[in-house]
Coordinates of C-alpha atoms in Angstrom, one line a residue:
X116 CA 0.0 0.0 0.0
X117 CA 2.9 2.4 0.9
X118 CA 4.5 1.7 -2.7
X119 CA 1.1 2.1 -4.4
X120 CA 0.8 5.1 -2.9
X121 CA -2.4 4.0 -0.8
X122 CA -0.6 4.8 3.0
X123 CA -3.6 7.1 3.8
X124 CA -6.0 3.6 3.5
X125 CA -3.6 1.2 5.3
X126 CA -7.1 0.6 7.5
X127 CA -8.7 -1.7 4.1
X128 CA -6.6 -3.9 5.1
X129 CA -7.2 -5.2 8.4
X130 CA -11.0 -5.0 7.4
X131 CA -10.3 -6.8 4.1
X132 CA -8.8 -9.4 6.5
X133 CA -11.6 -9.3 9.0
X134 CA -14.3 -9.5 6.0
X135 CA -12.3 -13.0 5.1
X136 CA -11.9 -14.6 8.4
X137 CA -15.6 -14.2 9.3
X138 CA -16.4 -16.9 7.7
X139 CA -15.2 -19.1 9.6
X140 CA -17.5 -18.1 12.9
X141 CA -20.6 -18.1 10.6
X142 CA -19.9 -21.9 9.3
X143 CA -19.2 -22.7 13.1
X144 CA -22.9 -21.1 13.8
X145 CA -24.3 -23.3 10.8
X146 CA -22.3 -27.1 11.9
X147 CA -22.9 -26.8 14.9
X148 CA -26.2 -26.9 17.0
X149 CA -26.8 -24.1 19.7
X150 CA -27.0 -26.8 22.2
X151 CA -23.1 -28.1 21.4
X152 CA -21.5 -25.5 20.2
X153 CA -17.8 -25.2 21.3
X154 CA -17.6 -21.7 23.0
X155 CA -13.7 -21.8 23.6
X156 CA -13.5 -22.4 19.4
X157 CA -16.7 -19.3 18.8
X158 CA -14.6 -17.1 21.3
X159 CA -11.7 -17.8 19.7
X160 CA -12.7 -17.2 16.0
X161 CA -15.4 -14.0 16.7
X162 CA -12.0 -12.8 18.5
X163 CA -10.0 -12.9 15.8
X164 CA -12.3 -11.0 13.5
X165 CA -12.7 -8.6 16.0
X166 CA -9.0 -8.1 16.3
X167 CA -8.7 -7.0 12.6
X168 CA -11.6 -4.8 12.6
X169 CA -10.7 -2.6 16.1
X170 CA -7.1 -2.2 14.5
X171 CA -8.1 -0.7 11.0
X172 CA -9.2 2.2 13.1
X173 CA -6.3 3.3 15.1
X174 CA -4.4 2.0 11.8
X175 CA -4.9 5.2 10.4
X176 CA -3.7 7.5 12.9
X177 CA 0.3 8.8 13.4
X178 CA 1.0 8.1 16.4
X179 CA 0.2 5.3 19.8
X180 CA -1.9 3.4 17.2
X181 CA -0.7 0.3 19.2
X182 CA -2.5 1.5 22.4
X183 CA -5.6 2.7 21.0
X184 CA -5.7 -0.7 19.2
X185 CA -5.6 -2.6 22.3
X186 CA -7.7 -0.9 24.0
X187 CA -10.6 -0.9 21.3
X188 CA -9.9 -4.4 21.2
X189 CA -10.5 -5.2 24.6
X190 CA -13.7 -3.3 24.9
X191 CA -14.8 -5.2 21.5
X192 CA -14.1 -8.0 23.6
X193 CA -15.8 -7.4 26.9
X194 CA -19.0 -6.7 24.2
X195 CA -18.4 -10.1 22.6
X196 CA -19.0 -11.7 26.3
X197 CA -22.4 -10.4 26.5
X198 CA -23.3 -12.9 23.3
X199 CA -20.5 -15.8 23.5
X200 CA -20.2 -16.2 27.7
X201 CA -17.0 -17.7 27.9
X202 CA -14.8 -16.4 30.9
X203 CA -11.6 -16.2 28.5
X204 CA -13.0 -13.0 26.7
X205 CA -14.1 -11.2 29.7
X206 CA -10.0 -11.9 30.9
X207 CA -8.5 -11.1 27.5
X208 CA -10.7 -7.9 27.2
X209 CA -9.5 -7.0 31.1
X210 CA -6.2 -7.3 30.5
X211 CA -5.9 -5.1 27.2
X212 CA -7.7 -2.4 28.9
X213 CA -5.6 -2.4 31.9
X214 CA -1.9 -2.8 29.5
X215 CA -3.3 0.0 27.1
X216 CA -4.5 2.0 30.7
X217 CA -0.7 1.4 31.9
X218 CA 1.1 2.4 28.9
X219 CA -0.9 6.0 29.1
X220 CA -1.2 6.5 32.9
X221 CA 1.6 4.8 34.2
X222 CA 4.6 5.3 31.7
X223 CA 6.0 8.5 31.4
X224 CA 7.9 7.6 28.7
X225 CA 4.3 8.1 26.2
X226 CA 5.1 11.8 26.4
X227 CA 8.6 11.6 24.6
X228 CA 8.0 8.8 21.9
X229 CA 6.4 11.5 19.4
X230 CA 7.1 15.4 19.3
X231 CA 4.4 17.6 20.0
X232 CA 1.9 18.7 17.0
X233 CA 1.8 22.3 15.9
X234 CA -1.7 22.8 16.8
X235 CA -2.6 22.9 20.5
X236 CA -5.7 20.7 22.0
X237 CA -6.2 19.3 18.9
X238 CA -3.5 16.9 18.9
X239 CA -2.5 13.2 19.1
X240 CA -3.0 13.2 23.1
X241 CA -6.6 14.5 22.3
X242 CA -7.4 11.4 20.3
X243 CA -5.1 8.4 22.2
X244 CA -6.8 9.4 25.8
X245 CA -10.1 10.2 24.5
X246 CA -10.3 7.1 22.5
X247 CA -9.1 4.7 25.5
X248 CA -11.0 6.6 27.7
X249 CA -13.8 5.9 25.5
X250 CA -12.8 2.4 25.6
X251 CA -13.0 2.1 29.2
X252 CA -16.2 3.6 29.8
X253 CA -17.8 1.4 27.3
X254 CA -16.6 -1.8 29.2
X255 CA -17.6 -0.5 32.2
X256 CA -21.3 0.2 30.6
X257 CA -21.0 -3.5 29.5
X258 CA -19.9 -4.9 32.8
X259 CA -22.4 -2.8 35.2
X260 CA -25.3 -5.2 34.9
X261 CA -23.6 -8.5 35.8
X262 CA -23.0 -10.4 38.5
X263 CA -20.3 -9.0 41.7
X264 CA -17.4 -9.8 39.8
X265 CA -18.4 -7.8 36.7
X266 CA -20.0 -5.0 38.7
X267 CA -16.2 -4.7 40.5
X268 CA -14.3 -4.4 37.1
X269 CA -17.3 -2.1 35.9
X270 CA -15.9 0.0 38.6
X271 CA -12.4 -0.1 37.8
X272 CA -13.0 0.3 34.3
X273 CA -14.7 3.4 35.0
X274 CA -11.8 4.8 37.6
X275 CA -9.8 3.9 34.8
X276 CA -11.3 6.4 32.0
X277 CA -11.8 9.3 34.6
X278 CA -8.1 9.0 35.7
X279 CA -6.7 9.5 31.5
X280 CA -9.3 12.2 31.2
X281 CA -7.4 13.9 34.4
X282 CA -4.3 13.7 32.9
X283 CA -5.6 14.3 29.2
X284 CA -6.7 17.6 30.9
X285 CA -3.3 18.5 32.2
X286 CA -1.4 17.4 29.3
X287 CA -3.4 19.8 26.7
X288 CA -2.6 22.6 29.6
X289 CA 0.8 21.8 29.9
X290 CA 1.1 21.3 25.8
X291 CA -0.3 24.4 25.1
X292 CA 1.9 26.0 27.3
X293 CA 4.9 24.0 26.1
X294 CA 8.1 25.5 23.9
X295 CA 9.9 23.3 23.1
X296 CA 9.2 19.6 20.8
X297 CA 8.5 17.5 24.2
X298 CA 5.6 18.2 26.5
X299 CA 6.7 19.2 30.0
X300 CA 4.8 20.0 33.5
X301 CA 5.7 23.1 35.2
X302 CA 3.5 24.2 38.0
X303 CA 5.3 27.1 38.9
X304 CA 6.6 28.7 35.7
X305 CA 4.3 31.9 35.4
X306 CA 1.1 32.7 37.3
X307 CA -1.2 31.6 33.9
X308 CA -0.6 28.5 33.9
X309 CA -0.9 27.6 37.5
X310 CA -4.3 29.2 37.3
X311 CA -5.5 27.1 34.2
X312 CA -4.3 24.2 35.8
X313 CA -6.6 25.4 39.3
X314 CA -9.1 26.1 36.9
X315 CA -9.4 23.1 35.1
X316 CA -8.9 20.7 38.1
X317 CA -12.1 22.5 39.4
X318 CA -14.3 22.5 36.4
X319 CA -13.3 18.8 36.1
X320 CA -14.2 18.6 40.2
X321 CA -17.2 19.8 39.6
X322 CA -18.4 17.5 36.4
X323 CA -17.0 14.5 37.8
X324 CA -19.2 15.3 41.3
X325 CA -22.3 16.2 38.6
X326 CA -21.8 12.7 36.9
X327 CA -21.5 10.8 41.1
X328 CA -24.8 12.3 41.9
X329 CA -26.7 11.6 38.3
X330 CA -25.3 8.2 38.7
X331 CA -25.6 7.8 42.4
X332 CA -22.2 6.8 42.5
X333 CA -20.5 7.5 46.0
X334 CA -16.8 6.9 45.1
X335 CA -17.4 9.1 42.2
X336 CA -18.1 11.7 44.4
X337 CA -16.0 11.1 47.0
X338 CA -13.2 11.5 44.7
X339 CA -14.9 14.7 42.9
X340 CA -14.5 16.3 46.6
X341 CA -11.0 15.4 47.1
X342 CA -9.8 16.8 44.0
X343 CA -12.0 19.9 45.2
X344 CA -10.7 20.2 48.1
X345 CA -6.8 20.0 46.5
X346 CA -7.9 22.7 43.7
X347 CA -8.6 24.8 46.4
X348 CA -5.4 24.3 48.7
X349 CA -3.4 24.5 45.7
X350 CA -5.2 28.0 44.8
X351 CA -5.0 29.7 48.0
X352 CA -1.6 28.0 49.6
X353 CA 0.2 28.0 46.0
X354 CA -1.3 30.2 43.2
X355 CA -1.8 33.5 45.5

C-alpha cells in the first residue's frame, strides 16, 4: 500500500482481512447446534475478526496506534461476552484495557515517543486518551449489569477512564503551554498556567461530582470532593 501510494487507507486492510476470516464463525454457527457448540473455538474465531476490525481504526492515525488498538480491542471483547459467555473474553478484554491503561497512565515515557503537533488541544493526546477513555467507559457500561465480579471491574474500568481524562486535561494545559518539541509539566513557571491548571482541576471537580450524583455513584463523588478540596489548597496556599 505504501508503494502504491495507498498509505492514507492502510485501514482496508485489516478490514479486508476481518471481512475473510468471518467466515469461519458463521460456518461454526451453521455445523454446529446451539445446544453443542464449542464456546472456547466461537470465542476464539469472533476474537479474531474482532482483532482486525478494532485495529483498521487506530491504523490510520500517526501516532500510539498500538494503544488505542488494544484498547478498542479489549472493549470489543468485553462486548463479545455479552453474546458468546465464555470467561476467557471477559479476561483477554481486562487485561488489554488495563496494558493499554498502563502504557498511558503509568509510563512516562508516552510523552517523549512523538514530538508535540503544531496545533494545540487538537492533537494526538486528544485522540489516544479520549479514545481509550472511550474504551474504558464502554466496558464499564458493559460490565455494570452482571454479576459481583463484573460490577467490581465495571468500577475499575470506569476509575480507569476518569483517571486518563485527568491527565488528558493537564497534558493539553501543559502542551499548550509548552516551547519546546516534548511536553513538560511546570507548576510554577508563570502565574497563567498555574491558574488554568486550578481552573481546570475545578471544572473537572465539579463535572466528575455532577456525573457521582446523576449516577448515584459515592466513590465518584468522594473523589470529585478530594480533587475539590486540592484545587482549592493549591489556589490559596500555591497560586496566591
Amino acid at each position: 500500500l505504501h508503494e502504491a501510494g495507498l498509505s492514507g487507507y492502510l485501514g482496508a486492510l485489516p478490514v479486508a482481512q476481518a471481512a475473510l476470516l468471518a467466515v469461519l464463525p458463521i460456518l461454526l454457527l451453521k455445523l454446529e447446534p446451539p445446544g453443542k457448540r464449542d464456546l472456547g473455538r466461537l470465542a476464539l474465531m469472533a476474537a479474531a475478526v474482532l482483532a482486525f476490525v478494532t485495529v483498521a481504526i487506530p491504523l490510520q492515525l500517526d501516532n500510539e496506534w498500538i494503544t488505542i488498538g488494544w484498547a478498542l480491542e479489549g472493549a470489543a471483547l468485553i462486548w463479545l461476552f455479552r453474546r458468546v459467555p465464555h470467561v476467557g473474553l471477559r479476561a483477554a478484554g481486562a487485561a488489554l484495557l488495563a496494558t493499554a491503561f498502563a502504557r498511558l497512565a503509568l509510563n512516562p515515557a508516552v510523552l517523549t515517543y512523538h514530538a508535540r503537533g503544531g496545533m494545540p488541544i487538537l492533537n494526538w493526546y486528544l485522540y489516544t486518551y479520549l479514545l481509550c477513555a472511550a474504551a474504558l467507559f464502554v466496558a464499564a457500561w458493559l460490565t455494570a449489569d452482571g454479576d459481583d465480579k463484573a460490577r467490581r471491574l465495571a468500577g475499575l474500568f470506569a476509575a480507569g477512564g476518569t483517571v486518563l481524562l485527568f491527565l488528558l486535561l493537564n497534558i493539553e494545559i501543559a502542551d499548550y503551554y509548552a516551547t519546546g518539541a516534548m511536553v513538560s509539566f511546570h507548576f510554577s513557571a508563570n502565574l497563567a498556567q498555574d491558574l488554568t491548571y486550578t481552573i481546570g482541576w475545578a471544572l473537572f471537580s465539579l463535572a466528575l461530582l455532577a456525573a457521582g450524583i446523576v449516577l448515584r455513584n459515592r466513590p465518584c463523588r468522594i473523589a470529585s470532593i478530594a480533587l475539590l478540596t486540592a484545587t482549592v489548597a493549591k489556589c490559596f496556599l500555591h497560586d496566591l
